[in-house]
Coordinates of N, CA, C and O in Angstrom, one line a residue:
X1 N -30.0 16.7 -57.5 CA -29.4 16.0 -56.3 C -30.1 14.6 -56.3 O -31.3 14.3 -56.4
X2 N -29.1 13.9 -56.2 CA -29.9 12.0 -56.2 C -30.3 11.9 -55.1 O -30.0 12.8 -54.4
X3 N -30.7 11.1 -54.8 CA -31.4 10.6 -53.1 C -30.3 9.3 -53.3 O -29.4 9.0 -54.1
X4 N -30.9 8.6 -52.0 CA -29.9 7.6 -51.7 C -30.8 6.4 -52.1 O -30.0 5.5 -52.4
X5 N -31.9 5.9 -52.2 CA -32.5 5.2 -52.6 C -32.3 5.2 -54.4 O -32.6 4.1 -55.0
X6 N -32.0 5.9 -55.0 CA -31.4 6.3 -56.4 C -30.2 5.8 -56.7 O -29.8 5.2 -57.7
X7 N -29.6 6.1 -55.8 CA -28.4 6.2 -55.8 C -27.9 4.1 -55.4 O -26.9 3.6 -55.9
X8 N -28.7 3.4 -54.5 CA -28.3 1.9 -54.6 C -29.2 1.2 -55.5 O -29.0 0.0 -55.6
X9 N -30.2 2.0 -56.1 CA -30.9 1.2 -57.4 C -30.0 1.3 -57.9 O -29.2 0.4 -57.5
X10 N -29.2 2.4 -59.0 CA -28.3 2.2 -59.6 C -26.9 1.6 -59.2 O -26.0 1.8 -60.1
X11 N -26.5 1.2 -58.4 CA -25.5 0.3 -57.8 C -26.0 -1.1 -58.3 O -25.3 -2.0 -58.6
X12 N -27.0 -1.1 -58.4 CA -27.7 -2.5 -57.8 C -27.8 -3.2 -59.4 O -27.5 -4.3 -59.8
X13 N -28.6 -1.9 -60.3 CA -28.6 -2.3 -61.7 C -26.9 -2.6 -62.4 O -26.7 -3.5 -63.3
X14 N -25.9 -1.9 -62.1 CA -24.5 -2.1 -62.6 C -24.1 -3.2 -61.7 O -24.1 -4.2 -62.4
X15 N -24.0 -3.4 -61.2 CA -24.1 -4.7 -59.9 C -24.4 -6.1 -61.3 O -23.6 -6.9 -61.8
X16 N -25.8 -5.9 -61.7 CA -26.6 -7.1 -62.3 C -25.6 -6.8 -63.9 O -25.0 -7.7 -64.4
X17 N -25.7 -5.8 -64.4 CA -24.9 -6.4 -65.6 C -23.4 -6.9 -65.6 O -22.7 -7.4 -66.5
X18 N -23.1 -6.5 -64.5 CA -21.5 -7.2 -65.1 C -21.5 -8.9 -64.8 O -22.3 -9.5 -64.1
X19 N -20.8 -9.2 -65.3 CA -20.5 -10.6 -65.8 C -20.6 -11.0 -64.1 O -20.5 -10.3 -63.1
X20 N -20.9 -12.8 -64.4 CA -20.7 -13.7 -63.3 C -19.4 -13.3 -62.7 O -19.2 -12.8 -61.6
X21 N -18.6 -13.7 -63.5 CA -17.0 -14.2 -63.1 C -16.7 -12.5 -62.5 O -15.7 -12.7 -61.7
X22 N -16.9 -11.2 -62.4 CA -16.2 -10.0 -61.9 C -16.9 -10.0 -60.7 O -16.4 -9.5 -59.6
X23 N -18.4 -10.4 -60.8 CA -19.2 -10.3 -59.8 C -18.4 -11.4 -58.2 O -18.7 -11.1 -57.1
X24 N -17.5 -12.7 -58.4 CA -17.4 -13.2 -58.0 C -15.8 -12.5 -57.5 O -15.2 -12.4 -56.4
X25 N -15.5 -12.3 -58.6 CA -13.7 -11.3 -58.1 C -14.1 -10.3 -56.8 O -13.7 -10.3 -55.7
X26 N -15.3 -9.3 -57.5 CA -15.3 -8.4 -56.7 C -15.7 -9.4 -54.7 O -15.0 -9.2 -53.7
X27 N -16.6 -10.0 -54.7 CA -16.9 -10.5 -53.4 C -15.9 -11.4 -52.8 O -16.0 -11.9 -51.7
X28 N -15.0 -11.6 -53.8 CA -13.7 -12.2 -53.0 C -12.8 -11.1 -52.2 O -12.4 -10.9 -51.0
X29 N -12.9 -10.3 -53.7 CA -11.9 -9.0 -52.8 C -12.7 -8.7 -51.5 O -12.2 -9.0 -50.4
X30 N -14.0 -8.1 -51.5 CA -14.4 -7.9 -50.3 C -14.5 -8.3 -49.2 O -15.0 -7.6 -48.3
X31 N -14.0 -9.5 -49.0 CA -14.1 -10.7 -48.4 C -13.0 -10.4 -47.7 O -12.9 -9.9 -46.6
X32 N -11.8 -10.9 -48.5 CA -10.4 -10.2 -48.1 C -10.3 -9.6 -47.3 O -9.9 -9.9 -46.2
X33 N -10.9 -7.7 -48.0 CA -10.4 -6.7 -47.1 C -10.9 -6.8 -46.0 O -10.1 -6.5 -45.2
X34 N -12.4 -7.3 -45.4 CA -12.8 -7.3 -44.8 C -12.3 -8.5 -43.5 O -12.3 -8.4 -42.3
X35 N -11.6 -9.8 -44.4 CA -11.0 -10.3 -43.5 C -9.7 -9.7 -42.9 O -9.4 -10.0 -41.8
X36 N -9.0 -8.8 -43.5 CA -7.5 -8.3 -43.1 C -7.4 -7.4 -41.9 O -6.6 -7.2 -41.0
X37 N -9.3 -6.7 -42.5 CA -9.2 -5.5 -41.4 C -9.8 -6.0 -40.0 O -9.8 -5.2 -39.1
X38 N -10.3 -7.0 -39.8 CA -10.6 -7.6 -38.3 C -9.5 -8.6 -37.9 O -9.4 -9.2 -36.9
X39 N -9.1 -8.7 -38.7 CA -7.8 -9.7 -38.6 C -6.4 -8.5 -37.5 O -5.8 -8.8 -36.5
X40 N -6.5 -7.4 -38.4 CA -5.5 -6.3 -38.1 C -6.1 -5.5 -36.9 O -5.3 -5.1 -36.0
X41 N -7.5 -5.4 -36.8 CA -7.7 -4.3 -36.2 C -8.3 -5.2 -34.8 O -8.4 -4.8 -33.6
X42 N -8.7 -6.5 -35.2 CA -9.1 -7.3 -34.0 C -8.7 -7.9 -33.1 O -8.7 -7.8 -31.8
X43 N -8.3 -9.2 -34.2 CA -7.8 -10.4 -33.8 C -6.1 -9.9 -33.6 O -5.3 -10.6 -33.0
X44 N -5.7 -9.1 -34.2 CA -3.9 -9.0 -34.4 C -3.7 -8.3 -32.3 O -3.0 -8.7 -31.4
X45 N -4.6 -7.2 -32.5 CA -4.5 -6.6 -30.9 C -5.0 -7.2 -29.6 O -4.5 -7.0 -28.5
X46 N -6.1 -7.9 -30.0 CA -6.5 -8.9 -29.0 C -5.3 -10.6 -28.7 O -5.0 -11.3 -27.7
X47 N -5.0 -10.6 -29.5 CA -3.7 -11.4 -29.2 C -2.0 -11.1 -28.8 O -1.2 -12.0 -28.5
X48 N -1.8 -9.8 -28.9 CA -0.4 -8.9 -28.8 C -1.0 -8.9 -27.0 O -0.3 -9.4 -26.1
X49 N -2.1 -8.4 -27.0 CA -2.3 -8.2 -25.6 C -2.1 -9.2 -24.5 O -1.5 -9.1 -23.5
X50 N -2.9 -10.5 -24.9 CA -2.9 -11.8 -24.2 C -1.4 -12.4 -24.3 O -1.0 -13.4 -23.7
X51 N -0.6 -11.5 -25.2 CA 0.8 -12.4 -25.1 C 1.6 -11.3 -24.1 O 2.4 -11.9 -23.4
X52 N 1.5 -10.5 -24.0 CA 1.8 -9.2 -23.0 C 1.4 -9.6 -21.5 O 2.1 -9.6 -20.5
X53 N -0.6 -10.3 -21.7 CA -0.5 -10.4 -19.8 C 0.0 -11.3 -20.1 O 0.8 -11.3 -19.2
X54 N 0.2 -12.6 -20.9 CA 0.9 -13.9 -20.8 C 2.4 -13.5 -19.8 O 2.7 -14.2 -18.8
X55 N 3.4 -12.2 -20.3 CA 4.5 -12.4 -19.9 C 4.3 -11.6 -18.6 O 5.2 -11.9 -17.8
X56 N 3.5 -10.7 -18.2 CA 3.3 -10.6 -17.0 C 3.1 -11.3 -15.9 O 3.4 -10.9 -14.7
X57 N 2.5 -12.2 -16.1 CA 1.9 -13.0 -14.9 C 2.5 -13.7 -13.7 O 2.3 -13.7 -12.5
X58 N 3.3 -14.2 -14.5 CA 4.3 -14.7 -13.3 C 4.8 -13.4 -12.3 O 5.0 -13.6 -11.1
X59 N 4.9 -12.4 -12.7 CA 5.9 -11.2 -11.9 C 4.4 -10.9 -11.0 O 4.6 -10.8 -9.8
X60 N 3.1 -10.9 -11.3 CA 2.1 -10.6 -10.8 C 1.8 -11.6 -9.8 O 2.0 -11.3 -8.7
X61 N 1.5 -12.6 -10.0 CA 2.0 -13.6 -9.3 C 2.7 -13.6 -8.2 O 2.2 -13.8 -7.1
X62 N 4.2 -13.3 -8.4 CA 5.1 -13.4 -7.1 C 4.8 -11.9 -6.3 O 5.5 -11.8 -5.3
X63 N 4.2 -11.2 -6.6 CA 3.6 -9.8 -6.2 C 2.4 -9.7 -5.0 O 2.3 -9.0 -4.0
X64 N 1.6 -10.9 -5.8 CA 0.6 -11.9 -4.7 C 0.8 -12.3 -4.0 O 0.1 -12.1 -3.0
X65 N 1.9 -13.3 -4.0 CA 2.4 -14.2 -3.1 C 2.7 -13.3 -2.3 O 1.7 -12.9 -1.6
X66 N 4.1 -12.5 -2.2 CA 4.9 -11.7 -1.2 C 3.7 -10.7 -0.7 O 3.9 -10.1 0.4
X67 N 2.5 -10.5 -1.6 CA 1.6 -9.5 -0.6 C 0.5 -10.4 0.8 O 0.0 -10.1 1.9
X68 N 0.6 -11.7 0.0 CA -0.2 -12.3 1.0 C 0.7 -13.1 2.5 O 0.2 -13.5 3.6
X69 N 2.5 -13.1 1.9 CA 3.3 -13.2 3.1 C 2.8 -12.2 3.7 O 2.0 -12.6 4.6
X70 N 2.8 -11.1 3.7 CA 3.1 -10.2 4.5 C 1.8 -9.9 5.2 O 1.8 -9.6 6.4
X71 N 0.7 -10.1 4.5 CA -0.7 -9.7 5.5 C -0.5 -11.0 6.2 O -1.1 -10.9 7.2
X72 N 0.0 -12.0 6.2 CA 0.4 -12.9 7.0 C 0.5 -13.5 8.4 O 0.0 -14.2 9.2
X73 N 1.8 -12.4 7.9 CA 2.9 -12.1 9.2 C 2.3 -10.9 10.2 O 2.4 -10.9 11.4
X74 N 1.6 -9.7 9.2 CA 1.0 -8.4 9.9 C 0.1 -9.0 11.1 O 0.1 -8.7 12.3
X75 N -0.9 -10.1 10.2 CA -1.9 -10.7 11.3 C -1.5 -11.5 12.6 O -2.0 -11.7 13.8
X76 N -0.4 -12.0 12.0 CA 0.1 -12.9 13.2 C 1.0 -11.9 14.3 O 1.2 -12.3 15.4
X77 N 1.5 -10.6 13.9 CA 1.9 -9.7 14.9 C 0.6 -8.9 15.4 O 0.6 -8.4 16.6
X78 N -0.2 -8.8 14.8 CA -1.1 -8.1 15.8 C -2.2 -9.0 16.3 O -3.3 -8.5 16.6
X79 N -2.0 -10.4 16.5 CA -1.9 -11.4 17.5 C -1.6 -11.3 18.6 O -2.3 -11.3 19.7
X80 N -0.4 -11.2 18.3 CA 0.7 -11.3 19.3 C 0.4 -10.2 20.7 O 0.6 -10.3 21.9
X81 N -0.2 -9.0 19.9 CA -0.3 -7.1 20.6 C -0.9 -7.7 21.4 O -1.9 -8.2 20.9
X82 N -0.7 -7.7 23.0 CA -1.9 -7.4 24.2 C -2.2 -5.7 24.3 O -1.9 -4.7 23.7
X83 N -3.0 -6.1 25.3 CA -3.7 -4.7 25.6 C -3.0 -4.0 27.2 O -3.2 -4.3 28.4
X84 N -2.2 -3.0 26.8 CA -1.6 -2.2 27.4 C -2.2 -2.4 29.0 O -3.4 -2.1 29.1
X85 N -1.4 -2.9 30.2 CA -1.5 -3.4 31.6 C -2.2 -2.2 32.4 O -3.0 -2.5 33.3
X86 N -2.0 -0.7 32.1 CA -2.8 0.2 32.5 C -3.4 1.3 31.5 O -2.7 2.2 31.0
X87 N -5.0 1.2 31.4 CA -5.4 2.2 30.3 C -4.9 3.6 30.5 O -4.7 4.2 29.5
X88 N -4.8 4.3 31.6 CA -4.3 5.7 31.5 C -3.0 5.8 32.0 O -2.3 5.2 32.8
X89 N -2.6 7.1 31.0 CA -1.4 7.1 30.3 C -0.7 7.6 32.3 O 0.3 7.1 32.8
X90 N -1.2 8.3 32.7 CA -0.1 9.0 33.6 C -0.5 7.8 35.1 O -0.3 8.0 36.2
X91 N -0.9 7.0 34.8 CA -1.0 6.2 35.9 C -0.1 5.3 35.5 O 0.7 4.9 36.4
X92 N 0.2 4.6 34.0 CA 0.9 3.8 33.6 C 2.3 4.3 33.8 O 3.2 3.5 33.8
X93 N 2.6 5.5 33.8 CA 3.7 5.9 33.4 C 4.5 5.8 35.6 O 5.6 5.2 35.8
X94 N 4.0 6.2 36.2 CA 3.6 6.1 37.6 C 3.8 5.0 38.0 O 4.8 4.8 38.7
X95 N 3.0 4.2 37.7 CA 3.3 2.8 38.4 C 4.7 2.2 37.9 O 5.5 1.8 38.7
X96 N 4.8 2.2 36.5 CA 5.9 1.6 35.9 C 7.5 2.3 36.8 O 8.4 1.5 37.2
X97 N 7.4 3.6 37.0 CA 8.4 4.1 37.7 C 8.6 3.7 38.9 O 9.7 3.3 39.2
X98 N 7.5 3.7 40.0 CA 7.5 3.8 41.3 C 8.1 2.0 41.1 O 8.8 1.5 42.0
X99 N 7.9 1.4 40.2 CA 8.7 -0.2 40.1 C 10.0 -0.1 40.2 O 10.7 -0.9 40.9
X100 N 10.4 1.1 39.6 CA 12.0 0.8 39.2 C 12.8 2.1 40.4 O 14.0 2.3 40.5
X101 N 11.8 2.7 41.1 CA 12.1 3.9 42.3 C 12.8 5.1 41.9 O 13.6 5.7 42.6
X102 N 12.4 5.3 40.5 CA 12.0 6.5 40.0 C 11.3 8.0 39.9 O 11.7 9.1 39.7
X103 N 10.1 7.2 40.2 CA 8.8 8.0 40.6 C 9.1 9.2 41.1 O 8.5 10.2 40.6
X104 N 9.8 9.4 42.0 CA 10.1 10.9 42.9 C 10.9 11.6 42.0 O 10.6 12.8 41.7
X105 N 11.9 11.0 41.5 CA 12.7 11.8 39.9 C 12.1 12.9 39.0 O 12.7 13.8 38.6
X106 N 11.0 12.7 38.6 CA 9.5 13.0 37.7 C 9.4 14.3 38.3 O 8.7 14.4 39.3
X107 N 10.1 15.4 37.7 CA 9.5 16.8 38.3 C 8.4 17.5 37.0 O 7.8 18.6 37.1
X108 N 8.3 16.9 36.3 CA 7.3 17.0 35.6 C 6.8 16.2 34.7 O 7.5 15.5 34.0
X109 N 5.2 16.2 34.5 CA 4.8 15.0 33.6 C 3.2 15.7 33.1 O 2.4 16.3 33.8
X110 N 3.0 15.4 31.8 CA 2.4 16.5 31.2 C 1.5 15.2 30.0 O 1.9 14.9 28.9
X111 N 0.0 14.7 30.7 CA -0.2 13.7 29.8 C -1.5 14.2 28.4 O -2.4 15.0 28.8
X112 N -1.7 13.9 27.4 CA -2.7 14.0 26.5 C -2.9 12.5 25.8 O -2.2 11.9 25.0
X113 N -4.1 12.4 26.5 CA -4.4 11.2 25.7 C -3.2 10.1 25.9 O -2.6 9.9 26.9
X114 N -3.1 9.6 24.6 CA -2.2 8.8 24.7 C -0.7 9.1 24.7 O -0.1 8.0 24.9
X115 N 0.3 10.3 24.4 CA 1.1 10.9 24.7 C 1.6 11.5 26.0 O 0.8 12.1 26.7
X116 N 2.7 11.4 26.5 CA 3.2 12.2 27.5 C 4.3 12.8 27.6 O 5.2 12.3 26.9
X117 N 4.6 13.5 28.0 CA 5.5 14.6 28.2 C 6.2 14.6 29.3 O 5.5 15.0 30.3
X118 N 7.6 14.2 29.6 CA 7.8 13.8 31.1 C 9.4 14.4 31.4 O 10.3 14.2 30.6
X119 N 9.7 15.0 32.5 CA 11.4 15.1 32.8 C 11.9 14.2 34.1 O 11.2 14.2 35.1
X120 N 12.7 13.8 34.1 CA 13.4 13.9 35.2 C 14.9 14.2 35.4 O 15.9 14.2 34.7
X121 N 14.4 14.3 37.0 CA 15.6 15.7 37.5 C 16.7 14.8 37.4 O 17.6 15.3 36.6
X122 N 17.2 13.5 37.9 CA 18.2 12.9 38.0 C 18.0 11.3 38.2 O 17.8 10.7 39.2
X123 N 18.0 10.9 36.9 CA 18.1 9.1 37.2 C 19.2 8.5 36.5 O 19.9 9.0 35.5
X124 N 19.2 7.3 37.1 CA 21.1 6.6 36.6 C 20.7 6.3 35.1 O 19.6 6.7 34.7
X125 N 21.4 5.8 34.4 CA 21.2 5.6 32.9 C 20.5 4.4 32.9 O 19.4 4.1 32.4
X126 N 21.3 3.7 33.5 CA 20.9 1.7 33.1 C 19.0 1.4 33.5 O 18.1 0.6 33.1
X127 N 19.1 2.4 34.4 CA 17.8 2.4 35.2 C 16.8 3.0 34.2 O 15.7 2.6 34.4
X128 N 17.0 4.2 33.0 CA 16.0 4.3 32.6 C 15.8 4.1 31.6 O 14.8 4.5 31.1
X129 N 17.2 2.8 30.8 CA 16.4 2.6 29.5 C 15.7 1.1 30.1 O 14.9 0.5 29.4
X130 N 16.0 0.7 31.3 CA 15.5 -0.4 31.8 C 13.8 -0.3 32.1 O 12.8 -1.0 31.8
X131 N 13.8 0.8 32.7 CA 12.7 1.4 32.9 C 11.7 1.9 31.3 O 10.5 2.2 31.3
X132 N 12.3 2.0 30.3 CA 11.6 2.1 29.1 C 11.3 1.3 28.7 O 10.2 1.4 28.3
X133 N 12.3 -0.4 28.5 CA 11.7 -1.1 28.1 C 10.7 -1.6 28.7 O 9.7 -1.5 28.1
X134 N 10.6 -2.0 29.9 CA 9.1 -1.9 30.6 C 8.4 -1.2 30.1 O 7.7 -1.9 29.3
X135 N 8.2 -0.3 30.0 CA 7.1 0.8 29.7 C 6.8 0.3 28.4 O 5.6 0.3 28.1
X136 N 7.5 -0.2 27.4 CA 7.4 -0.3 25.9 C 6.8 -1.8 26.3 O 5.6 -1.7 25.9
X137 N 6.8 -2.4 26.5 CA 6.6 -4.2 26.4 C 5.5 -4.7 27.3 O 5.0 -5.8 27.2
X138 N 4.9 -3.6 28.4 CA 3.8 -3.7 29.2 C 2.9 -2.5 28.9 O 1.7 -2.7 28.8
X139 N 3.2 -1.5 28.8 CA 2.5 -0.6 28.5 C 2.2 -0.3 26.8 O 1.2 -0.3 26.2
X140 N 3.2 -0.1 26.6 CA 3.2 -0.1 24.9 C 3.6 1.7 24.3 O 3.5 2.4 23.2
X141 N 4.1 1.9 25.4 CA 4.8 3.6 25.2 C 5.5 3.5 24.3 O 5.6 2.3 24.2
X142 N 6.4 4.3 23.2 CA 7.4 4.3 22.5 C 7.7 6.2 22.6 O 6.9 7.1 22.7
X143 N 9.2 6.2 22.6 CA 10.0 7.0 23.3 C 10.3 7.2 21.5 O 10.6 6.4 20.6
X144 N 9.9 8.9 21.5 CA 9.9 9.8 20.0 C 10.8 10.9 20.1 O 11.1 11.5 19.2
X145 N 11.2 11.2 21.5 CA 11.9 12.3 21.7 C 12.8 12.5 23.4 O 12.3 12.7 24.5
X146 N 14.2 12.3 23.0 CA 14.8 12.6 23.8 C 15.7 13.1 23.9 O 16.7 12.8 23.2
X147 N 15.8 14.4 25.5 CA 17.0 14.9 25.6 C 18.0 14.4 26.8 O 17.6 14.7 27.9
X148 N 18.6 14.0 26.8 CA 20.1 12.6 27.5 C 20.7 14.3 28.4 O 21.9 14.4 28.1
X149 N 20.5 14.8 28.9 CA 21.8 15.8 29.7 C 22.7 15.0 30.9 O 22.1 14.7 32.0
X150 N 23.9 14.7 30.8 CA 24.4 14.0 31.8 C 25.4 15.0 33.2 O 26.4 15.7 33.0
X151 N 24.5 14.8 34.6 CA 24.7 15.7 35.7 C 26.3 15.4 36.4 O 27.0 14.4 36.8
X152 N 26.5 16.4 36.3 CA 28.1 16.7 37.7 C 27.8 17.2 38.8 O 26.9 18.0 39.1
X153 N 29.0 16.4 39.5 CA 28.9 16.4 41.0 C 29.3 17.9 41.5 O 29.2 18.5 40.4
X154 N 29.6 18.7 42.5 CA 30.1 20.0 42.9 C 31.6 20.2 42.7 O 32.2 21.3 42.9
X155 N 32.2 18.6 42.2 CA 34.1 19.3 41.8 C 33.9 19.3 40.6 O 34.8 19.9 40.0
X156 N 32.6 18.9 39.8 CA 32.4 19.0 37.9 C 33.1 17.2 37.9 O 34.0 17.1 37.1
X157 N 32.8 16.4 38.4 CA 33.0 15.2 37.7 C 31.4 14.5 37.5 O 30.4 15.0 38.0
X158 N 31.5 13.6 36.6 CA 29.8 12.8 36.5 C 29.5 12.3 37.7 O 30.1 11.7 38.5
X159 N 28.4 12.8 37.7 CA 27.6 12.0 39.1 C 27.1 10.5 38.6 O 26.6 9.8 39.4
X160 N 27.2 10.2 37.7 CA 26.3 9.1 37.3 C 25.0 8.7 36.9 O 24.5 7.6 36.7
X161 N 24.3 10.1 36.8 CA 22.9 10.4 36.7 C 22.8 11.1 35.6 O 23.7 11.8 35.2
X162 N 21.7 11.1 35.3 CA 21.5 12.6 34.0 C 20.1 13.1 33.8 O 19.1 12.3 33.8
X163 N 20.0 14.2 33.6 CA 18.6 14.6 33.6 C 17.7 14.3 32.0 O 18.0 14.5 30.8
X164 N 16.9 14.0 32.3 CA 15.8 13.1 30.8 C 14.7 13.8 30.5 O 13.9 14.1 31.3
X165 N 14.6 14.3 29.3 CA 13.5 15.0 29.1 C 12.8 13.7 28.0 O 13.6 13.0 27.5
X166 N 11.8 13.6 27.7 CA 11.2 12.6 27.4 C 9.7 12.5 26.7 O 8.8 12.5 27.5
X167 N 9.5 12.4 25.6 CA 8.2 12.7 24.8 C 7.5 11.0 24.7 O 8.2 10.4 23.8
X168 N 6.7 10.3 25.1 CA 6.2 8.5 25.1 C 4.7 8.8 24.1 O 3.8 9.7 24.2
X169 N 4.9 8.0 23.5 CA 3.4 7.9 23.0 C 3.1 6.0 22.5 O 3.9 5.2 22.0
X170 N 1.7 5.9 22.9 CA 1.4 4.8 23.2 C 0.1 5.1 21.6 O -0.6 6.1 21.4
X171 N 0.3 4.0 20.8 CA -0.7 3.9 19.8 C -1.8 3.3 20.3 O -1.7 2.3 20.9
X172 N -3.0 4.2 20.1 CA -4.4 3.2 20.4 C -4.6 2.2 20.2 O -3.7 1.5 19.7
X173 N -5.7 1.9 20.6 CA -6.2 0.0 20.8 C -7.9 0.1 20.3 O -8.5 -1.0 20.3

């Protein structure tokens, strides 16, 4: 078995006898391969890539832009957000009614947190989406669930009223 120190002496001795001129072929060739394969395996991939983000950029770019419109606009609307005219929910809901003379209508009202749960027995229509947008634009309630029943008189024609069942929920602050 040769060792490896054996084994590049004798490299090193056939190395020294061959001619000038093969000695100089062979270190060209080496040269070569050696240039082809960082050429191929380096420089060929590191430049495919830079021409790839090259054609990306612009699309990345307008991806920036349109993300930084929008944190923008987000900031300049929750500028805009005041702070809800009464902190609790079943007082806001109360006062806002007893505005529009409502309030007595409310045969039930059922508050958590910022959520409420509310019916009433009989109010005119105009009156309570009038009464919501208040609630929505001073309070900051938003209406997730509703049931519309519309009430008849004792011959069965519309009374003009209808009974509201009603789910509001107000996002924290």
């Amino acid at each position: 078995m040769t060792t490896v120190p054996h084994t590049l002496e004798r490299w090193r001795l056939q190395w020294q006898q061959r001619p000038r001129r093969d000695q100089r072929i062979i270190i060209a060739l080496a040269a070569l391969v050696a240039v082809a394969a960082l050429w191929s395996w380096l420089w060929l991939p590191l430049t495919q890539h830079l021409q790839q983000l090259q054609r990306e950029l612009p699309l990345a770019q307008a991806q920036l832009k349109q993300a930084q419109q929008q944190l923008n606009e987000s900031i300049g609307l929750n500028r805009h957000v005041s702070t809800p005219a009464t902190a609790d929910t079943r007082a806001a809901i109360q006062r806002t009614a007893a505005r529009f003379n409502i309030a007595s209508a409310i045969v039930a009202l059922d508050t958590q947190q910022n959520t409420a749960a509310l019916t009433f027995s009989a109010v005119p229509f105009d009156t309570l989406v009038q009464w919501i947008d208040v609630l929505q634009r001073e309070e900051h309630f938003y209406v997730t669930t509703a049931t519309l029943t519309p009430l008849t008189n004792a011959a069965g024609q519309p009374a003009g009223q209808l009974r509201a069942e009603l789910i509001l929920v107000r996002p924290s602050f």
